Tab-separated table of C-alpha atoms in Angstrom:
chain	number	residue	atom	x	y	z
A	1	MET	CA	49.947	108.813	138.478
A	2	GLU	CA	52.537	109.060	135.721
A	3	GLN	CA	56.068	109.760	136.922
A	4	PRO	CA	58.154	112.386	135.040
A	5	PHE	CA	60.973	110.976	132.905
A	6	THR	CA	64.044	112.995	133.713
A	7	PRO	CA	67.746	112.444	133.724
A	8	HIS	CA	67.384	111.638	137.416
A	9	SER	CA	64.148	109.660	137.204
A	10	PRO	CA	63.932	106.154	138.874
A	11	ILE	CA	62.982	104.617	135.514
A	12	LEU	CA	66.077	105.909	133.806
A	13	LYS	CA	68.350	104.812	136.615
A	14	ALA	CA	66.718	101.337	136.412
A	15	LEU	CA	67.230	101.195	132.669
A	16	GLN	CA	70.867	102.093	133.096
A	17	SER	CA	71.380	99.473	135.892
A	18	ALA	CA	69.639	96.820	133.931
A	19	GLY	CA	72.230	96.958	131.164
A	20	PRO	CA	71.992	94.601	128.154
A	21	ARG	CA	70.150	91.895	130.213
A	22	ALA	CA	66.835	90.731	128.923
A	23	GLY	CA	65.429	89.469	132.220
A	24	PRO	CA	65.739	92.720	134.113
A	25	LEU	CA	64.473	94.681	131.133
A	26	ARG	CA	61.405	92.674	130.771
A	27	LEU	CA	60.742	93.215	134.531
A	28	LEU	CA	61.315	96.983	134.032
A	29	HIS	CA	58.785	96.918	131.218
A	30	ALA	CA	56.095	95.701	133.629
A	31	ARG	CA	57.206	98.453	136.079
A	32	ILE	CA	56.924	101.047	133.298
A	33	ILE	CA	53.348	99.918	132.546
A	34	VAL	CA	52.445	100.007	136.281
A	35	SER	CA	53.929	103.390	136.722
A	36	GLY	CA	51.901	104.852	133.745
A	37	LEU	CA	54.882	105.532	131.579
A	38	HIS	CA	53.862	103.134	128.836
A	39	HIS	CA	53.031	105.909	126.529
A	40	SER	CA	56.061	107.958	127.083
A	41	LEU	CA	58.220	108.154	123.926
A	42	PRO	CA	61.479	108.767	125.648
A	43	VAL	CA	60.912	105.846	128.043
A	44	LEU	CA	59.870	103.384	125.338
A	45	THR	CA	62.700	104.543	123.008
A	46	ASN	CA	65.255	103.696	125.709
A	47	LEU	CA	63.520	100.430	126.489
A	48	LEU	CA	63.262	99.330	122.816
A	49	THR	CA	66.909	100.077	122.017
A	50	SER	CA	68.119	98.403	125.199
A	51	LEU	CA	65.978	95.329	124.493
A	52	SER	CA	67.263	95.094	120.898
A	53	THR	CA	70.820	94.578	122.067
A	54	ALA	CA	69.943	92.525	125.118
A	55	SER	CA	71.212	88.988	125.945
A	56	PRO	CA	69.664	86.526	125.495
A	57	SER	CA	67.822	88.175	122.543
A	58	PRO	CA	64.079	88.741	123.100
A	59	SER	CA	61.751	87.536	120.368
A	60	PRO	CA	61.113	89.989	117.464
A	61	ALA	CA	57.462	89.592	118.160
A	62	TYR	CA	57.821	90.939	121.658
A	63	LEU	CA	59.674	94.096	120.366
A	64	LEU	CA	57.127	94.585	117.613
A	65	ARG	CA	54.208	94.304	120.193
A	66	ILE	CA	55.873	97.193	122.212
A	67	LEU	CA	56.314	99.210	118.977
A	68	SER	CA	52.712	98.624	118.023
A	69	SER	CA	51.521	99.856	121.431
A	70	ILE	CA	52.855	103.285	120.804
A	71	PRO	CA	50.116	105.447	119.281
A	72	ARG	CA	52.476	108.123	117.612
A	73	PRO	CA	56.061	106.955	117.316
A	74	ASP	CA	58.350	109.634	116.149
A	75	ALA	CA	61.480	109.439	113.803
A	76	PHE	CA	63.933	109.368	116.571
A	77	LEU	CA	62.316	106.210	117.989
A	78	PHE	CA	62.420	104.495	114.620
A	79	ASP	CA	65.943	105.515	113.935
A	80	SER	CA	67.184	104.329	117.413
A	81	LEU	CA	65.518	101.025	117.163
A	82	ILE	CA	66.531	100.299	113.509
A	83	ARG	CA	70.218	101.181	114.077
A	84	ALA	CA	70.439	99.273	117.402
A	85	ALA	CA	68.690	96.094	115.896
A	86	SER	CA	70.934	96.152	112.797
A	87	ARG	CA	74.027	95.967	115.067
A	88	SER	CA	72.585	93.128	117.150
A	89	SER	CA	71.359	89.596	116.577
A	90	LEU	CA	67.956	90.934	115.585
A	91	PRO	CA	68.377	92.413	112.080
A	92	SER	CA	64.886	91.252	111.248
A	93	VAL	CA	63.514	93.773	113.718
A	94	ALA	CA	65.279	96.476	111.870
A	95	LEU	CA	63.462	95.484	108.701
A	96	LEU	CA	59.989	95.093	110.220
A	97	ALA	CA	60.481	98.525	111.942
A	98	TYR	CA	61.531	100.066	108.647
A	99	ARG	CA	58.361	98.704	106.903
A	100	ARG	CA	56.229	100.180	109.578
A	101	ARG	CA	58.052	103.472	109.416
A	102	ILE	CA	57.595	103.928	105.676
A	103	ARG	CA	53.785	103.518	106.113
A	104	LEU	CA	53.926	106.688	108.271
A	105	ARG	CA	54.649	108.939	105.360
A	106	ASN	CA	55.156	112.148	107.551
A	107	LEU	CA	58.296	110.818	109.036
A	108	PRO	CA	61.540	111.785	107.267
A	109	LEU	CA	64.199	109.232	106.504
A	110	SER	CA	67.964	109.721	107.070
A	111	ASN	CA	70.978	108.226	105.313
A	112	TYR	CA	71.974	106.528	108.639
A	113	THR	CA	68.665	104.752	108.862
A	114	LEU	CA	68.835	103.605	105.295
A	115	THR	CA	72.463	102.352	105.845
A	116	ALA	CA	71.317	100.303	108.914
A	117	VAL	CA	68.417	98.736	107.018
A	118	ILE	CA	70.700	97.840	104.040
A	119	ARG	CA	73.115	96.267	106.583
A	120	SER	CA	70.321	94.277	108.028
A	121	CYS	CA	69.394	92.894	104.565
A	122	ALA	CA	73.090	91.850	104.041
A	123	LEU	CA	73.034	90.009	107.383
A	124	LEU	CA	69.804	88.198	106.519
A	125	SER	CA	70.750	87.494	102.925
A	126	ALA	CA	67.422	89.278	102.054
A	127	SER	CA	68.436	89.851	98.380
A	128	ARG	CA	64.945	90.796	97.114
A	129	THR	CA	64.179	93.195	100.131
A	130	GLY	CA	67.566	94.780	99.741
A	131	ARG	CA	66.912	95.584	96.084
A	132	GLN	CA	63.613	97.078	96.975
A	133	ILE	CA	65.289	99.284	99.601
A	134	HIS	CA	67.907	100.262	97.017
A	135	ALA	CA	65.133	101.400	94.702
A	136	HIS	CA	63.525	103.259	97.674
A	137	ALA	CA	66.811	105.028	98.476
A	138	VAL	CA	67.156	106.129	94.813
A	139	ALA	CA	63.519	107.388	94.909
A	140	LEU	CA	64.266	109.357	98.085
A	141	GLY	CA	67.386	111.094	96.683
A	142	PHE	CA	69.898	109.014	98.542
A	143	ALA	CA	71.473	107.442	95.393
A	144	SER	CA	74.677	109.566	95.632
A	145	ASP	CA	75.111	109.380	99.422
A	146	ARG	CA	78.446	107.629	100.069
A	147	PHE	CA	77.308	106.034	103.291
A	148	VAL	CA	74.299	104.440	101.586
A	149	GLN	CA	76.363	103.550	98.533
A	150	SER	CA	79.002	101.753	100.739
A	151	ALA	CA	76.283	99.882	102.465
A	152	LEU	CA	74.913	98.744	99.094
A	153	VAL	CA	78.336	97.614	97.923
A	154	ALA	CA	78.480	95.345	101.060
A	155	PHE	CA	74.898	94.108	100.448
A	156	TYR	CA	75.500	93.070	96.867
A	157	ALA	CA	78.869	91.536	97.613
A	158	LYS	CA	77.409	89.413	100.504
A	159	SER	CA	74.417	88.567	98.280
A	160	GLY	CA	76.783	86.882	95.773
A	161	ASP	CA	76.507	89.687	93.137
A	162	PRO	CA	80.022	91.320	93.077
A	163	SER	CA	79.553	92.591	89.592
A	164	PHE	CA	76.573	94.824	90.707
A	165	ALA	CA	78.508	95.757	93.851
A	166	ARG	CA	81.267	97.018	91.502
A	167	GLN	CA	78.759	99.021	89.547
A	168	VAL	CA	77.610	100.802	92.753
A	169	PHE	CA	81.265	101.159	93.862
A	170	ASP	CA	82.206	102.863	90.641
A	171	GLY	CA	79.363	105.310	91.095
A	172	ILE	CA	80.796	106.622	94.400
A	173	PRO	CA	82.369	110.003	93.482
A	174	ASP	CA	84.430	110.481	96.644
A	175	ARG	CA	85.415	107.045	97.886
A	176	ASN	CA	86.661	106.830	101.449
A	177	ILE	CA	88.642	103.924	102.961
A	178	ILE	CA	85.318	102.199	103.934
A	179	ALA	CA	84.158	101.986	100.366
A	180	TRP	CA	87.551	100.618	99.064
A	181	ASN	CA	87.595	98.091	102.019
A	182	THR	CA	84.102	96.948	101.344
A	183	MET	CA	84.544	96.310	97.672
A	184	ILE	CA	87.977	94.615	98.120
A	185	SER	CA	86.446	92.359	100.808
A	186	GLY	CA	83.524	91.701	98.683
A	187	TYR	CA	85.680	90.357	95.839
A	188	GLU	CA	87.791	88.280	98.271
A	189	GLN	CA	84.751	86.722	99.922
A	190	ASN	CA	83.212	85.729	96.530
A	191	GLY	CA	86.394	83.923	95.594
A	192	LEU	CA	87.534	86.587	93.136
A	193	ALA	CA	91.122	86.948	94.555
A	194	GLU	CA	92.673	88.443	91.440
A	195	GLU	CA	90.105	91.156	91.221
A	196	ALA	CA	90.553	92.036	94.900
A	197	VAL	CA	94.342	92.329	94.203
A	198	GLU	CA	93.762	94.569	91.158
A	199	LEU	CA	91.414	96.884	93.109
A	200	PHE	CA	94.036	97.064	95.925
A	201	LEU	CA	96.559	98.225	93.344
A	202	ASP	CA	94.077	100.791	91.985
A	203	MET	CA	93.557	102.018	95.542
A	204	ARG	CA	97.269	102.516	95.996
A	205	GLU	CA	97.488	104.369	92.781
A	206	ALA	CA	94.596	106.714	94.098
A	207	ASN	CA	96.838	107.473	97.011
A	208	VAL	CA	94.554	106.000	99.574
A	209	GLU	CA	96.557	104.500	102.551
A	210	PRO	CA	95.319	101.029	103.522
A	211	ASP	CA	94.283	100.357	107.149
A	212	SER	CA	94.192	97.032	109.021
A	213	ALA	CA	90.955	95.876	107.507
A	214	THR	CA	92.319	96.460	103.975
A	215	LEU	CA	95.426	94.444	104.617
A	216	VAL	CA	93.423	91.485	106.117
A	217	SER	CA	91.257	91.235	102.922
A	218	VAL	CA	94.318	91.607	100.654
A	219	LEU	CA	96.332	88.977	102.621
A	220	SER	CA	93.350	86.554	102.284
A	221	ALA	CA	93.256	87.249	98.548
A	222	CYS	CA	96.924	86.544	98.347
A	223	ALA	CA	96.393	83.275	100.108
A	224	GLN	CA	93.692	82.296	97.680
A	225	SER	CA	95.640	83.101	94.568
A	226	GLY	CA	99.078	82.277	95.818
A	227	ALA	CA	100.368	85.794	95.287
A	228	SER	CA	103.307	85.502	97.480
A	229	GLU	CA	105.096	88.537	96.026
A	230	LEU	CA	102.188	90.950	97.021
A	231	GLY	CA	101.753	89.098	100.357
A	232	ASN	CA	105.404	89.675	101.288
A	233	TRP	CA	104.970	93.331	100.211
A	234	VAL	CA	102.070	93.689	102.599
A	235	HIS	CA	104.086	92.020	105.347
A	236	ASP	CA	106.930	94.396	104.819
A	237	TYR	CA	104.423	97.457	104.704
A	238	ILE	CA	103.210	96.310	108.076
A	239	VAL	CA	106.657	96.087	109.529
A	240	ASN	CA	108.049	99.264	108.176
A	241	ARG	CA	105.177	101.303	109.288
A	242	ALA	CA	105.181	99.643	112.666
A	243	LEU	CA	101.404	98.952	112.406
A	244	PRO	CA	99.702	97.229	115.361
A	245	VAL	CA	99.299	93.531	114.568
A	246	ASP	CA	96.143	92.353	116.357
A	247	VAL	CA	95.143	88.684	116.283
A	248	VAL	CA	93.004	89.099	113.078
A	249	LEU	CA	95.842	90.664	111.119
A	250	GLY	CA	98.430	88.316	112.493
A	251	THR	CA	96.406	85.227	111.701
A	252	SER	CA	95.944	86.624	108.185
A	253	LEU	CA	99.679	86.879	107.696
A	254	VAL	CA	100.099	83.281	109.031
A	255	ASN	CA	97.554	81.999	106.588
A	256	MET	CA	99.045	83.867	103.700
A	257	HIS	CA	102.528	82.410	104.265
A	258	VAL	CA	101.150	78.947	104.776
A	259	ARG	CA	99.155	79.046	101.556
A	260	CYS	CA	102.209	80.396	99.644
A	261	GLY	CA	104.305	77.531	100.959
A	262	ASN	CA	106.570	79.627	103.272
A	263	LEU	CA	106.057	77.592	106.628
A	264	SER	CA	109.214	79.177	108.356
A	265	GLU	CA	107.847	82.654	107.851
A	266	ALA	CA	104.386	81.607	108.920
A	267	ARG	CA	105.810	80.240	112.178
A	268	ARG	CA	108.015	83.277	112.619
A	269	VAL	CA	104.900	85.505	112.468
A	270	PHE	CA	102.955	83.080	114.730
A	271	ASP	CA	105.668	83.346	117.459
A	272	TRP	CA	105.865	87.154	117.089
A	273	MET	CA	102.106	87.685	117.457
A	274	PRO	CA	101.450	89.374	120.941
A	275	GLU	CA	98.017	87.652	121.138
A	276	ARG	CA	96.999	84.213	119.790
A	277	ASN	CA	93.521	83.028	119.887
A	278	VAL	CA	92.239	79.420	118.863
A	279	VAL	CA	91.982	80.459	115.212
A	280	ALA	CA	95.709	81.412	115.098
A	281	TRP	CA	96.741	78.235	116.767
A	282	THR	CA	94.624	76.149	114.498
A	283	SER	CA	95.810	77.939	111.346
A	284	MET	CA	99.381	77.267	112.226
A	285	ILE	CA	98.715	73.578	113.089
A	286	SER	CA	96.776	73.217	109.896
A	287	GLY	CA	99.511	74.864	107.847
A	288	TYR	CA	101.960	72.189	109.139
A	289	GLY	CA	99.556	69.481	108.236
A	290	ILE	CA	98.880	70.780	104.734
A	291	HIS	CA	102.533	70.586	103.946
A	292	GLY	CA	103.024	67.126	105.463
A	293	CYS	CA	104.760	68.328	108.681
A	294	GLY	CA	102.873	66.144	110.938
A	295	CYS	CA	105.374	65.947	113.730
A	296	GLU	CA	105.505	69.802	113.938
A	297	ALA	CA	101.749	69.894	113.878
A	298	VAL	CA	101.566	67.441	116.771
A	299	GLU	CA	104.321	69.262	118.788
A	300	LEU	CA	102.470	72.623	118.375
A	301	PHE	CA	99.189	71.001	119.383
A	302	LYS	CA	100.843	69.662	122.563
A	303	ARG	CA	102.280	73.121	123.314
A	304	MET	CA	98.821	74.572	122.889
A	305	ARG	CA	97.460	72.039	125.447
A	306	SER	CA	100.144	72.713	127.933
A	307	SER	CA	100.871	76.355	127.695
A	308	GLU	CA	99.438	78.687	130.300
A	309	GLY	CA	97.126	81.202	128.757
A	310	ALA	CA	96.706	79.310	125.482
A	311	PRO	CA	93.134	78.815	124.418
A	312	ARG	CA	91.341	75.474	124.551
A	313	PRO	CA	91.321	73.710	121.222
A	314	ASN	CA	87.970	73.374	119.491
A	315	ASP	CA	86.563	70.969	117.097
A	316	VAL	CA	88.314	72.642	114.087
A	317	THR	CA	91.620	72.356	115.952
A	318	PHE	CA	91.082	68.602	116.165
A	319	VAL	CA	90.185	68.287	112.492
A	320	ALA	CA	93.618	70.089	111.725
A	321	VAL	CA	95.562	67.723	114.103
A	322	LEU	CA	93.944	64.550	112.828
A	323	SER	CA	94.363	65.538	109.234
A	324	ALA	CA	98.113	66.191	109.862
A	325	CYS	CA	98.489	62.810	111.534
A	326	ALA	CA	96.732	61.129	108.653
A	327	HIS	CA	99.083	62.733	106.045
A	328	ALA	CA	102.167	62.095	108.066
A	329	GLY	CA	101.305	58.529	109.103
A	330	LEU	CA	101.190	59.275	112.782
A	331	VAL	CA	98.687	56.647	113.820
A	332	GLU	CA	99.398	56.564	117.594
A	333	GLU	CA	99.471	60.375	117.892
A	334	GLY	CA	96.159	60.551	115.891
A	335	ARG	CA	94.542	57.963	118.242
A	336	GLU	CA	95.660	59.930	121.318
A	337	ALA	CA	94.284	63.228	119.845
A	338	TYR	CA	90.958	61.543	118.980
A	339	ALA	CA	90.668	60.050	122.472
A	340	CYS	CA	91.392	63.327	124.302
A	341	MET	CA	88.709	65.214	122.419
A	342	GLU	CA	85.770	63.980	124.543
A	343	ARG	CA	87.693	62.792	127.476
A	344	GLU	CA	89.488	66.179	128.267
A	345	TYR	CA	87.524	68.885	126.290
A	346	GLY	CA	84.023	67.421	125.955
A	347	ILE	CA	83.983	67.709	122.236
A	348	VAL	CA	81.759	65.103	120.565
A	349	PRO	CA	83.444	63.824	117.441
A	350	GLN	CA	81.641	64.806	114.221
A	351	SER	CA	81.751	63.326	110.708
A	352	GLU	CA	84.894	65.499	109.890
A	353	HIS	CA	86.726	63.863	112.670
A	354	HIS	CA	85.498	60.355	111.646
A	355	VAL	CA	86.744	61.070	108.012
A	356	CYS	CA	90.139	62.033	109.369
A	357	MET	CA	90.426	58.788	111.416
A	358	VAL	CA	89.378	56.605	108.453
A	359	ASP	CA	91.827	58.376	106.190
A	360	MET	CA	94.585	58.006	108.708
A	361	TYR	CA	94.081	54.259	109.185
A	362	ALA	CA	93.687	53.875	105.386
A	363	ARG	CA	96.843	55.652	104.479
A	364	ALA	CA	98.800	53.572	106.962
A	365	GLY	CA	97.380	50.441	105.228
A	366	LEU	CA	95.188	49.557	108.159
A	367	LEU	CA	92.016	49.125	106.272
A	368	TYR	CA	90.285	46.556	108.360
A	369	GLU	CA	91.028	48.742	111.481
A	370	ALA	CA	89.442	51.654	109.687
A	371	LYS	CA	86.511	49.467	108.942
A	372	ARG	CA	86.301	48.427	112.706
A	373	PHE	CA	86.613	52.010	113.729
A	374	VAL	CA	83.522	52.946	111.607
A	375	GLU	CA	81.584	50.007	113.079
A	376	VAL	CA	82.534	50.631	116.715
A	377	CYS	CA	83.250	54.332	117.091
A	378	VAL	CA	80.784	55.970	114.717
A	379	HIS	CA	77.442	55.928	116.358
A	380	GLY	CA	74.381	55.751	114.171
A	381	GLU	CA	74.725	55.792	110.336
A	382	PRO	CA	77.990	57.104	109.237
A	383	ALA	CA	78.038	60.129	107.091
A	384	PRO	CA	78.535	59.580	103.367
A	385	ALA	CA	81.957	61.354	103.621
A	386	VAL	CA	83.139	58.536	105.982
A	387	TRP	CA	82.135	55.764	103.389
A	388	THR	CA	83.687	57.836	100.665
A	389	ALA	CA	87.010	58.057	102.458
A	390	MET	CA	86.941	54.323	103.115
A	391	MET	CA	86.103	53.530	99.459
A	392	GLY	CA	88.881	55.735	98.276
A	393	ALA	CA	91.410	53.981	100.556
A	394	CYS	CA	90.302	50.596	99.288
A	395	TRP	CA	90.913	51.788	95.759
A	396	VAL	CA	94.416	53.073	96.575
A	397	ARG	CA	95.345	49.941	98.438
A	398	LYS	CA	93.794	47.678	95.826
A	399	GLU	CA	91.340	46.024	98.358
A	400	TYR	CA	88.684	45.681	95.769
A	401	GLY	CA	86.562	43.100	97.621
A	402	LEU	CA	86.319	45.330	100.727
A	403	GLY	CA	85.923	48.423	98.480
A	404	ALA	CA	82.846	46.747	96.794
A	405	ASP	CA	81.274	46.179	100.053
A	406	VAL	CA	81.887	49.826	101.149
A	407	ALA	CA	80.624	51.136	97.849
A	408	GLU	CA	77.391	49.171	98.226
A	409	ARG	CA	76.884	50.657	101.785
A	410	LEU	CA	77.530	54.089	100.316
A	411	LEU	CA	74.816	53.519	97.613
A	412	GLU	CA	72.381	52.731	100.376
A	413	VAL	CA	73.042	56.195	101.828
A	414	GLU	CA	73.267	58.160	98.662
A	415	PRO	CA	71.460	56.048	95.984
A	416	ASP	CA	71.450	58.855	93.338
A	417	HIS	CA	75.155	59.899	93.350
A	418	PRO	CA	76.611	58.902	89.977
A	419	GLY	CA	80.184	58.927	91.210
A	420	HIS	CA	79.429	56.180	93.685
A	421	TYR	CA	78.265	53.923	90.825
A	422	VAL	CA	81.317	54.645	88.824
A	423	MET	CA	83.701	53.718	91.693
A	424	LEU	CA	81.752	50.510	92.326
A	425	SER	CA	81.865	49.531	88.723
A	426	ASN	CA	85.600	50.124	88.725
A	427	MET	CA	86.047	48.071	91.886
A	428	PHE	CA	84.171	45.088	90.366
A	429	ALA	CA	86.110	45.489	87.050
A	430	LEU	CA	89.500	45.332	88.795
A	431	ALA	CA	88.240	42.471	90.934
A	432	GLY	CA	87.515	40.526	87.735
A	433	ARG	CA	83.743	40.625	88.331
A	434	GLY	CA	82.543	41.541	84.831
A	435	GLU	CA	78.914	40.449	85.382
A	436	LEU	CA	78.567	42.905	88.344
A	437	VAL	CA	80.127	45.664	86.301
A	438	GLU	CA	77.339	45.294	83.629
A	439	ALA	CA	74.692	45.236	86.497
A	440	VAL	CA	76.003	48.470	87.950
A	441	ARG	CA	75.939	50.160	84.571
A	442	ARG	CA	72.389	48.887	83.785
A	443	LYS	CA	71.320	50.331	87.117
A	444	MET	CA	72.767	53.716	86.249
A	445	VAL	CA	70.879	53.628	82.865
A	446	ARG	CA	67.523	52.795	84.708
A	447	LYS	CA	68.135	55.734	87.171
A	448	ARG	CA	69.205	58.009	84.211
A	449	LEU	CA	72.420	58.781	86.065
A	450	LYS	CA	75.334	60.280	84.039
A	451	LYS	CA	78.976	60.032	84.889
A	452	LEU	CA	80.392	63.484	85.851
A	453	VAL	CA	83.537	64.028	83.770
A	454	GLY	CA	86.468	64.826	86.059
A	455	TYR	CA	88.897	67.657	85.068
A	456	SER	CA	91.824	69.674	86.296
A	457	SER	CA	93.095	73.032	85.105
A	458	VAL	CA	96.327	75.019	85.274
A	459	GLU	CA	97.354	78.581	84.227
A	460	ILE	CA	100.798	78.930	82.447
A	461	ASP	CA	101.952	82.283	81.200
A	462	GLY	CA	98.427	83.786	81.497
A	463	ALA	CA	96.837	80.934	79.389
A	464	GLY	CA	94.464	78.398	80.976
A	465	HIS	CA	94.716	74.613	80.191
A	466	VAL	CA	91.951	72.170	80.960
A	467	PHE	CA	92.453	68.462	81.045
A	468	ARG	CA	89.357	66.119	81.218
A	469	MET	CA	89.370	62.475	81.903
A	470	GLY	CA	89.961	60.438	78.758
A	471	ASP	CA	90.663	63.510	76.716
A	472	ARG	CA	93.961	63.210	74.646
A	473	ALA	CA	93.308	66.185	72.382
A	474	HIS	CA	95.701	68.569	74.156
A	475	PRO	CA	98.559	69.604	71.745
A	476	TRP	CA	101.155	68.889	74.475
A	477	MET	CA	99.847	65.410	75.333
A	478	GLY	CA	102.915	63.640	73.941
A	479	GLU	CA	105.202	65.815	75.984
A	480	ILE	CA	103.131	65.388	79.098
A	481	ARG	CA	103.075	61.585	78.660
A	482	ARG	CA	106.849	61.472	78.251
A	483	CYS	CA	107.232	63.664	81.484
A	484	LEU	CA	104.844	61.320	83.364
A	485	GLU	CA	106.741	58.312	82.260
A	486	GLY	CA	110.063	59.828	83.321
A	487	LEU	CA	108.568	60.644	86.664
A	488	ALA	CA	107.155	57.083	87.095
A	489	ARG	CA	110.630	55.725	86.231
A	490	GLU	CA	112.366	57.802	88.939
A	491	MET	CA	109.649	56.756	91.447
A	492	ARG	CA	110.141	53.123	90.676
A	493	GLU	CA	113.933	53.603	91.146
A	494	ALA	CA	113.226	55.168	94.539
A	495	GLY	CA	111.092	52.044	95.539
A	496	CYS	CA	107.722	53.656	95.186
A	497	ALA	CA	104.796	51.583	93.777
A	498	VAL	CA	103.485	53.234	90.557
A	499	ARG	CA	100.295	52.551	88.584
A	500	MET	CA	101.381	54.434	85.558
A	501	GLU	CA	98.954	52.834	83.213
A	502	GLU	CA	96.020	54.222	85.308
A	503	GLU	CA	97.403	57.663	85.739
A	504	ILE	CA	98.131	58.289	82.103
A	505	GLY	CA	94.715	56.768	81.136
A	506	LEU	CA	92.985	59.432	83.135
A	507	LEU	CA	94.346	62.295	81.121
């Protein structure tokens, strides 16, 4: 006999006690079937929404089987399931439920449901489906709904189409803080830091007060573009208004100051943060390493390991430490850090860690120790990046014989990478092996591989300047050459080895 589903029913109490746990919820599903409540819409609505946010996540097929077993699902069931699934690790369920829902033409759609489905498309990078749902939203009269529009801005930005995201954003008549934040974040995530900064300035002109999410995106854009003046303004804005600095905002401040070259201020913010997670510690350690302060990076890493309440370092933390040791020539410290990864933290070294170790040995002039590290410590076939680091070290240290051996190993791993052939050819040329240079070039011709032209760019007074390898057409080339020669002269006087003829030849 079917039991009534009331606020005090045993089934509802069981659902509440099961919580977001998949195992008890599946057992409860069996109990629902036995009790005769398997056609009750309130029961199944509660069960489906609970399962869609459960851990571990049940399979989408299981949830859809339950949905398919309901003869007459209503709008509330679909809305609840779609919105719950879009906020969980099962956004695909939200899309599949939406497709089933639109086949039931008598069920009305709300802006909240459309927002949830669009968010699911963004999470799944389902660009084509998202565009179809955009068209559906327009057809249903939701084109001017600001919640739907904000969701579409986020969708197009995450799909790598910030220009279309901006078109949607510009069509929002009454933009709230969510819309502004979404577009600023969209620009920043697509590498358009200057556009993000410009939009933030527009937001300030519109008298919209930024919140923590705005400031995180703007600080990240400042870090990308090196806009230290604006970054410092954001820092002052936070201090003057006594805004709460959580771990995300604090880490963003640290990153901004690091990228803009202000290490002392970055450390001051780091020490000031009330809470520091592994990302914050790693950011500060990495900042020291980027600026060549290897000793400070190692000291902070030691403090992280010994401080009570500090998080455990992860694999990215060890990349930051090893990279800092490589740049500062701290070989013994790097060896100790590498050794404690697996010994104390159970972290299996990956190719990124191998590259750092090879780079560390190579920068210290220990090329054959680097080679031995690859042979002994790297299990299986080393990643191409490991051989590339080794080959670059041989080039810098003029160990052209060893470099040619390494280049040949690299060609076995990546036989169609033109840059490897160019490096091997250069190695043979500098080693005086002209016949092998010609052999490498013939092989490139047979494989129809073309040398990629390297270039660098710089912006001065708003004008961009591009320098390509072998290109001497720039109008300032004479001035640049004289400047380089002057720098080389000062370096020689300081006791540094300079290969001026090669550096100038690359311009």
